[in-house]
Amino acid sequence: MNLFVLTGAGISAESGLGTFRDPGGLWRRFDPMRLATPEAFAAEPDEVHAFYNLRRRGVREAAPNAAHAALVRLEAGLAARGGHLFLCTQNVDDLHERAGARAVTHMHGELMRVRCTACGEGRPWPEDLSVETACPSCGRRGGMRPDVVWFGEVPLHLDAIADALDEADLFVAIGTSGAVYPAAGFVARVRGAGIPTHEINLAPSDTAGLFDAATYGPATRAVPAFVDGLLRETGGS
Ligand code: APR
C-alpha cells in the first residue's frame, strides 16, 4: 500500500507547540503579515528574528508525542510489506524526525534550518539568529533568515508531492485545519482520482466534507488507534 499522510500543527499540539488558528493560536496572537512574509523580514528583521528565535527555542524544548511515534511504526510496518509512507508535513518543527521518521517532506520548510539570502547557502541552525549573524559560507551579515516558507512564497517539493499523491492508495490528513493551499487542496485532488481519504483531527476541518472517513479526537489517541487498525488490516503487527 502507498499511503500519503499530510500533517499539520495539530499533530504537535500535545507536544506543547501551539497551532495557528485555534483559540490562542499563533495567528490569533500575532499578525502573520508582520512576521511571516519576505516584506516583513526586509522591513523589521529584528522583530522577525525575535519571533522565530522564540519558536525555535519552543521546538527545542518540546518532545515528539505518541502520534509522531505511531507514524514511525506505520512507516516501518508498511515498508516491511513492500509498501510506502509518504509523510508530508506543513509543520516546520522537527518532531517527526526526532520521533524517528526516516523521510519527511517539509513543504513549508524547517525552523531548525537557516538560509543566507545573499549566497543561498542553507544549514541546520538550532540556535538564535540575528542581523549580526554572519553567513558561515559567504561571510555576509544581515541576510540570514529562517529556512521556512513565508506567506507569498512558493511551498517546497511540490513535484515530489504531486507524484506521491498520484501514486497514493490512501490519503490521510492529520491535525490540519484545511485553511491553507496548496495543502488544503490535496484531498480534492486524490478524491477526484477515486482514492479513499481519511481525516484525523480534533474537530472537523474546513475540508471535512471532502473526506470519506474521519476520526475526531486528540492526535495522541486517534493516530495510534488508526495506525494499529491499518497495520492489522494490511496484515502487519
Ligand atoms: N489533536 C488533533 N488535532 C488537533 C489538536 C490535537 N491535539 N489540536 C488542534 N488540532 C487541530 C485543530 O482542530 C485544527 O484543525 O489542528 C488543526 C490546526 O489548524 P491550524 O492551526 O490552521 O494549523 P495548520 O492546518 O497546520 O496550518 C497550515 O498555515 O499559517 C500556515 O504555515 C502555516 O503550516 C501552517 C499552515
mmCIF file of C-alpha atoms and ligand atoms in Angstrom:
data_model
loop_
_atom_site.group_PDB
_atom_site.id
_atom_site.type_symbol
_atom_site.label_atom_id
_atom_site.label_comp_id
_atom_site.label_asym_id
_atom_site.label_seq_id
_atom_site.Cartn_x
_atom_site.Cartn_y
_atom_site.Cartn_z
ATOM 1 C CA MET A 1 0.000 0.000 0.000
ATOM 2 C CA ASN A 2 1.200 3.538 -0.834
ATOM 3 C CA LEU A 3 -0.029 5.854 1.900
ATOM 4 C CA PHE A 4 0.113 9.662 1.724
ATOM 5 C CA VAL A 5 -0.043 11.333 5.139
ATOM 6 C CA LEU A 6 -0.338 15.126 5.438
ATOM 7 C CA THR A 7 0.263 16.563 8.900
ATOM 8 C CA GLY A 8 -0.400 19.994 10.332
ATOM 9 C CA ALA A 9 0.124 21.848 13.589
ATOM 10 C CA GLY A 10 -2.460 19.699 15.394
ATOM 11 C CA ILE A 11 -0.108 16.696 15.468
ATOM 12 C CA SER A 12 2.386 18.744 17.507
ATOM 13 C CA ALA A 13 -0.201 20.441 19.742
ATOM 14 C CA GLU A 14 0.092 17.833 22.532
ATOM 15 C CA SER A 15 3.860 18.305 22.462
ATOM 16 C CA GLY A 16 3.178 21.813 23.690
ATOM 17 C CA LEU A 17 3.665 23.600 20.352
ATOM 18 C CA GLY A 18 0.792 25.945 19.559
ATOM 19 C CA THR A 19 -1.359 25.713 16.469
ATOM 20 C CA PHE A 20 -2.132 28.724 14.269
ATOM 21 C CA ARG A 21 -5.898 29.152 14.082
ATOM 22 C CA ASP A 22 -7.250 27.569 17.241
ATOM 23 C CA PRO A 23 -8.256 29.875 20.100
ATOM 24 C CA GLY A 24 -4.955 31.241 21.437
ATOM 25 C CA GLY A 25 -3.226 30.105 18.262
ATOM 26 C CA LEU A 26 -0.155 31.851 16.862
ATOM 27 C CA TRP A 27 -2.015 33.827 14.197
ATOM 28 C CA ARG A 28 -4.652 34.765 16.755
ATOM 29 C CA ARG A 29 -1.919 36.418 18.845
ATOM 30 C CA PHE A 30 0.465 37.693 16.181
ATOM 31 C CA ASP A 31 -0.065 39.268 12.752
ATOM 32 C CA PRO A 32 1.485 36.890 10.185
ATOM 33 C CA MET A 33 1.787 39.751 7.702
ATOM 34 C CA ARG A 34 4.189 41.474 10.105
ATOM 35 C CA LEU A 35 6.239 38.372 10.937
ATOM 36 C CA ALA A 36 5.924 35.747 8.224
ATOM 37 C CA THR A 37 6.498 37.489 4.881
ATOM 38 C CA PRO A 38 9.661 38.487 2.967
ATOM 39 C CA GLU A 39 8.497 42.107 3.186
ATOM 40 C CA ALA A 40 8.258 41.915 6.980
ATOM 41 C CA PHE A 41 11.785 40.475 7.124
ATOM 42 C CA ALA A 42 13.121 43.278 4.925
ATOM 43 C CA ALA A 43 11.365 45.961 6.983
ATOM 44 C CA GLU A 44 11.754 44.601 10.558
ATOM 45 C CA PRO A 45 14.399 41.847 10.586
ATOM 46 C CA ASP A 46 14.949 42.121 14.352
ATOM 47 C CA GLU A 47 11.242 41.531 15.075
ATOM 48 C CA VAL A 48 11.116 38.579 12.707
ATOM 49 C CA HIS A 49 14.276 37.070 14.234
ATOM 50 C CA ALA A 50 12.903 37.517 17.763
ATOM 51 C CA PHE A 51 9.643 35.761 16.787
ATOM 52 C CA TYR A 52 11.405 32.803 15.174
ATOM 53 C CA ASN A 53 14.069 32.560 17.905
ATOM 54 C CA LEU A 54 11.236 32.130 20.411
ATOM 55 C CA ARG A 55 9.582 29.458 18.253
ATOM 56 C CA ARG A 56 12.924 27.679 17.723
ATOM 57 C CA ARG A 57 13.522 27.557 21.488
ATOM 58 C CA GLY A 58 9.998 26.159 21.946
ATOM 59 C CA VAL A 59 10.679 23.388 19.455
ATOM 60 C CA ARG A 60 13.991 22.544 21.168
ATOM 61 C CA GLU A 61 12.158 22.189 24.494
ATOM 62 C CA ALA A 62 9.303 20.112 23.010
ATOM 63 C CA ALA A 63 9.319 16.339 22.613
ATOM 64 C CA PRO A 64 7.639 14.182 19.967
ATOM 65 C CA ASN A 65 4.375 12.626 21.137
ATOM 66 C CA ALA A 66 2.543 9.313 20.653
ATOM 67 C CA ALA A 67 1.091 10.483 17.334
ATOM 68 C CA HIS A 68 4.566 11.146 15.861
ATOM 69 C CA ALA A 69 5.709 7.768 17.205
ATOM 70 C CA ALA A 70 2.720 5.957 15.697
ATOM 71 C CA LEU A 71 3.585 7.301 12.243
ATOM 72 C CA VAL A 72 7.120 5.912 12.662
ATOM 73 C CA ARG A 73 5.612 2.491 13.392
ATOM 74 C CA LEU A 74 3.394 2.864 10.353
ATOM 75 C CA GLU A 75 6.343 3.823 8.123
ATOM 76 C CA ALA A 76 8.253 0.709 9.238
ATOM 77 C CA GLY A 77 5.217 -1.569 9.089
ATOM 78 C CA LEU A 78 4.344 -0.565 5.528
ATOM 79 C CA ALA A 79 7.966 -0.815 4.379
ATOM 80 C CA ALA A 80 8.200 -4.339 5.834
ATOM 81 C CA ARG A 81 5.459 -5.361 3.447
ATOM 82 C CA GLY A 82 6.782 -3.562 0.395
ATOM 83 C CA GLY A 83 4.508 -0.582 0.920
ATOM 84 C CA HIS A 84 5.459 3.084 1.364
ATOM 85 C CA LEU A 85 4.518 6.001 3.585
ATOM 86 C CA PHE A 86 4.973 9.467 2.037
ATOM 87 C CA LEU A 87 4.993 11.776 5.063
ATOM 88 C CA CYS A 88 4.324 15.373 4.002
ATOM 89 C CA THR A 89 4.176 17.970 6.754
ATOM 90 C CA GLN A 90 3.162 21.608 6.797
ATOM 91 C CA ASN A 91 4.950 21.877 10.138
ATOM 92 C CA VAL A 92 8.356 23.485 10.452
ATOM 93 C CA ASP A 93 9.199 21.688 13.706
ATOM 94 C CA ASP A 94 11.475 18.610 13.680
ATOM 95 C CA LEU A 95 9.324 16.380 15.878
ATOM 96 C CA HIS A 96 8.655 13.833 13.105
ATOM 97 C CA GLU A 97 12.412 13.397 12.644
ATOM 98 C CA ARG A 98 13.106 13.292 16.382
ATOM 99 C CA ALA A 99 10.438 10.578 16.715
ATOM 100 C CA GLY A 100 12.429 8.524 14.198
ATOM 101 C CA ALA A 101 10.686 9.233 10.875
ATOM 102 C CA ARG A 102 13.119 8.365 8.098
ATOM 103 C CA ALA A 103 11.719 10.545 5.309
ATOM 104 C CA VAL A 104 9.826 13.777 5.982
ATOM 105 C CA THR A 105 8.826 16.241 3.260
ATOM 106 C CA HIS A 106 8.633 19.721 4.784
ATOM 107 C CA MET A 107 6.554 21.706 2.299
ATOM 108 C CA HIS A 108 6.772 24.852 4.463
ATOM 109 C CA GLY A 109 10.462 24.497 5.272
ATOM 110 C CA GLU A 110 12.221 23.826 8.569
ATOM 111 C CA LEU A 111 12.558 26.109 11.578
ATOM 112 C CA MET A 112 15.778 24.372 12.686
ATOM 113 C CA ARG A 113 17.489 25.398 9.458
ATOM 114 C CA VAL A 114 18.578 28.826 8.232
ATOM 115 C CA ARG A 115 19.382 30.169 4.771
ATOM 116 C CA CYS A 116 21.555 33.073 3.623
ATOM 117 C CA THR A 117 19.634 35.438 1.317
ATOM 118 C CA ALA A 118 22.969 36.595 -0.160
ATOM 119 C CA CYS A 119 24.515 33.275 -1.241
ATOM 120 C CA GLY A 120 21.562 30.901 -0.787
ATOM 121 C CA GLU A 121 23.501 28.532 1.484
ATOM 122 C CA GLY A 122 21.219 26.630 3.906
ATOM 123 C CA ARG A 123 22.253 24.738 7.021
ATOM 124 C CA PRO A 124 20.978 23.281 10.317
ATOM 125 C CA TRP A 125 20.674 26.027 12.932
ATOM 126 C CA PRO A 126 19.092 25.242 16.343
ATOM 127 C CA GLU A 127 20.346 28.458 17.982
ATOM 128 C CA ASP A 128 19.154 32.082 17.927
ATOM 129 C CA LEU A 129 19.683 34.143 14.796
ATOM 130 C CA SER A 130 20.132 37.906 14.429
ATOM 131 C CA VAL A 131 21.028 40.515 11.840
ATOM 132 C CA GLU A 132 24.555 40.322 13.288
ATOM 133 C CA THR A 133 24.887 36.655 12.365
ATOM 134 C CA ALA A 134 27.449 36.274 9.591
ATOM 135 C CA CYS A 135 26.814 33.644 6.944
ATOM 136 C CA PRO A 136 29.334 30.819 7.590
ATOM 137 C CA SER A 137 29.604 30.401 3.839
ATOM 138 C CA CYS A 138 29.883 33.895 2.317
ATOM 139 C CA GLY A 139 30.522 35.883 5.491
ATOM 140 C CA ARG A 140 27.880 38.482 4.851
ATOM 141 C CA ARG A 141 25.744 39.751 7.771
ATOM 142 C CA GLY A 142 22.095 40.766 7.835
ATOM 143 C CA GLY A 143 20.833 38.204 5.384
ATOM 144 C CA MET A 144 20.491 35.023 7.439
ATOM 145 C CA ARG A 145 16.793 34.023 7.593
ATOM 146 C CA PRO A 146 14.804 31.097 8.969
ATOM 147 C CA ASP A 147 14.581 28.439 6.219
ATOM 148 C CA VAL A 148 10.775 28.414 6.321
ATOM 149 C CA VAL A 149 8.237 29.280 3.592
ATOM 150 C CA TRP A 150 6.612 32.622 4.317
ATOM 151 C CA PHE A 151 3.261 33.866 3.059
ATOM 152 C CA GLY A 152 3.614 34.845 -0.589
ATOM 153 C CA GLU A 153 6.448 32.337 -1.145
ATOM 154 C CA VAL A 154 6.162 29.061 -3.047
ATOM 155 C CA PRO A 155 5.874 25.881 -0.951
ATOM 156 C CA LEU A 156 8.665 23.311 -1.407
ATOM 157 C CA HIS A 157 8.842 19.884 -3.045
ATOM 158 C CA LEU A 158 5.573 20.326 -4.966
ATOM 159 C CA ASP A 159 6.636 17.996 -7.811
ATOM 160 C CA ALA A 160 7.509 15.148 -5.430
ATOM 161 C CA ILE A 161 4.261 15.773 -3.548
ATOM 162 C CA ALA A 162 2.224 15.652 -6.764
ATOM 163 C CA ASP A 163 3.872 12.360 -7.769
ATOM 164 C CA ALA A 164 3.165 10.875 -4.322
ATOM 165 C CA LEU A 165 -0.467 11.991 -4.480
ATOM 166 C CA ASP A 166 -0.809 10.330 -7.888
ATOM 167 C CA GLU A 167 0.630 7.066 -6.545
ATOM 168 C CA ALA A 168 -1.346 7.019 -3.277
ATOM 169 C CA ASP A 169 -3.785 4.221 -2.421
ATOM 170 C CA LEU A 170 -4.978 6.094 0.679
ATOM 171 C CA PHE A 171 -4.763 9.766 1.747
ATOM 172 C CA VAL A 172 -4.798 10.716 5.444
ATOM 173 C CA ALA A 173 -4.748 14.267 6.824
ATOM 174 C CA ILE A 174 -3.808 14.710 10.493
ATOM 175 C CA GLY A 175 -4.111 17.868 12.586
ATOM 176 C CA THR A 176 -4.691 20.430 9.881
ATOM 177 C CA SER A 177 -7.491 22.970 9.512
ATOM 178 C CA GLY A 178 -7.583 22.751 5.715
ATOM 179 C CA ALA A 179 -7.285 26.542 5.623
ATOM 180 C CA VAL A 180 -4.078 26.953 3.614
ATOM 181 C CA TYR A 181 -3.439 25.943 -0.004
ATOM 182 C CA PRO A 182 -1.962 24.085 -1.781
ATOM 183 C CA ALA A 183 -2.045 21.538 1.109
ATOM 184 C CA ALA A 184 -5.777 22.069 1.652
ATOM 185 C CA GLY A 185 -6.375 21.111 -1.982
ATOM 186 C CA PHE A 186 -4.685 17.695 -1.770
ATOM 187 C CA VAL A 187 -7.846 15.889 -0.596
ATOM 188 C CA ALA A 188 -9.900 17.150 -3.565
ATOM 189 C CA ARG A 189 -7.134 16.068 -5.954
ATOM 190 C CA VAL A 190 -6.944 12.484 -4.683
ATOM 191 C CA ARG A 191 -10.725 12.245 -4.311
ATOM 192 C CA GLY A 192 -11.055 13.173 -7.959
ATOM 193 C CA ALA A 193 -8.860 10.156 -8.714
ATOM 194 C CA GLY A 194 -11.092 7.877 -6.631
ATOM 195 C CA ILE A 195 -8.556 7.435 -3.810
ATOM 196 C CA PRO A 196 -10.060 6.861 -0.323
ATOM 197 C CA THR A 197 -9.471 9.661 2.171
ATOM 198 C CA HIS A 198 -9.459 9.856 5.985
ATOM 199 C CA GLU A 199 -9.299 12.925 8.257
ATOM 200 C CA ILE A 200 -7.883 12.680 11.800
ATOM 201 C CA ASN A 201 -8.394 15.894 13.709
ATOM 202 C CA LEU A 202 -9.601 17.372 16.972
ATOM 203 C CA ALA A 203 -12.626 18.785 15.160
ATOM 204 C CA PRO A 204 -13.928 18.797 11.564
ATOM 205 C CA SER A 205 -11.605 20.854 9.346
ATOM 206 C CA ASP A 206 -12.621 23.338 6.653
ATOM 207 C CA THR A 207 -12.410 20.475 4.136
ATOM 208 C CA ALA A 208 -14.079 17.832 6.329
ATOM 209 C CA GLY A 209 -16.875 17.347 3.788
ATOM 210 C CA LEU A 210 -14.380 16.017 1.237
ATOM 211 C CA PHE A 211 -13.198 13.083 3.351
ATOM 212 C CA ASP A 212 -14.727 9.594 3.072
ATOM 213 C CA ALA A 213 -13.979 8.826 6.722
ATOM 214 C CA ALA A 214 -12.918 10.718 9.821
ATOM 215 C CA THR A 215 -11.691 10.174 13.367
ATOM 216 C CA TYR A 216 -12.101 13.110 15.732
ATOM 217 C CA GLY A 217 -10.147 13.400 18.962
ATOM 218 C CA PRO A 218 -6.685 14.273 20.261
ATOM 219 C CA ALA A 219 -3.949 13.057 17.894
ATOM 220 C CA THR A 220 -2.087 11.197 20.648
ATOM 221 C CA ARG A 221 -5.112 8.911 20.959
ATOM 222 C CA ALA A 222 -6.609 8.943 17.459
ATOM 223 C CA VAL A 223 -3.389 8.400 15.464
ATOM 224 C CA PRO A 224 -2.073 5.325 17.349
ATOM 225 C CA ALA A 225 -5.548 3.755 17.133
ATOM 226 C CA PHE A 226 -5.725 4.476 13.398
ATOM 227 C CA VAL A 227 -2.216 3.086 12.816
ATOM 228 C CA ASP A 228 -2.948 -0.097 14.786
ATOM 229 C CA GLY A 229 -6.109 -0.649 12.755
ATOM 230 C CA LEU A 230 -4.397 -0.023 9.421
ATOM 231 C CA LEU A 231 -1.472 -2.318 10.236
ATOM 232 C CA ARG A 232 -3.923 -5.052 11.257
ATOM 233 C CA GLU A 233 -5.921 -4.553 8.037
ATOM 234 C CA THR A 234 -2.797 -4.709 5.873
ATOM 235 C CA GLY A 235 -1.572 -7.859 7.630
ATOM 236 C CA GLY A 236 1.057 -6.280 9.843
ATOM 237 C CA SER A 237 1.769 -6.230 13.549
HETATM 238 N N1 APR B 1 -5.060 16.648 18.016
HETATM 239 C C1 APR B 1 -5.516 16.678 16.742
HETATM 240 N N2 APR B 1 -5.819 17.829 16.082
HETATM 241 C C2 APR B 1 -5.658 18.984 16.763
HETATM 242 C C3 APR B 1 -5.193 19.032 18.098
HETATM 243 C C4 APR B 1 -4.893 17.796 18.726
HETATM 244 N N3 APR B 1 -4.455 17.734 19.998
HETATM 245 N N4 APR B 1 -5.172 20.335 18.487
HETATM 246 C C5 APR B 1 -5.583 21.068 17.434
HETATM 247 N N5 APR B 1 -5.887 20.254 16.395
HETATM 248 C C6 APR B 1 -6.375 20.631 15.070
HETATM 249 C C7 APR B 1 -7.322 21.812 15.074
HETATM 250 O O1 APR B 1 -8.665 21.356 15.206
HETATM 251 C C8 APR B 1 -7.061 22.427 13.682
HETATM 252 O O2 APR B 1 -7.978 21.916 12.721
HETATM 253 O O3 APR B 1 -5.256 21.029 14.319
HETATM 254 C C9 APR B 1 -5.647 21.978 13.324
HETATM 255 C C10 APR B 1 -4.646 23.111 13.323
HETATM 256 O O4 APR B 1 -5.009 24.009 12.307
HETATM 257 P P1 APR B 1 -4.075 25.289 12.049
HETATM 258 O O5 APR B 1 -3.786 25.961 13.350
HETATM 259 O O6 APR B 1 -4.708 26.059 10.950
HETATM 260 O O7 APR B 1 -2.695 24.658 11.548
HETATM 261 P P2 APR B 1 -2.355 24.093 10.105
HETATM 262 O O8 APR B 1 -3.549 23.479 9.468
HETATM 263 O O9 APR B 1 -1.158 23.236 10.271
HETATM 264 O O10 APR B 1 -1.935 25.425 9.307
HETATM 265 C C11 APR B 1 -1.466 25.255 7.991
HETATM 266 O O11 APR B 1 -0.929 27.603 7.911
HETATM 267 O O12 APR B 1 -0.011 29.556 8.722
HETATM 268 C C12 APR B 1 0.222 28.468 7.941
HETATM 269 O O13 APR B 1 2.387 27.708 7.558
HETATM 270 C C13 APR B 1 1.359 27.654 8.489
HETATM 271 O O14 APR B 1 1.746 25.307 8.141
HETATM 272 C C14 APR B 1 0.802 26.251 8.598
HETATM 273 C C15 APR B 1 -0.423 26.305 7.709
#
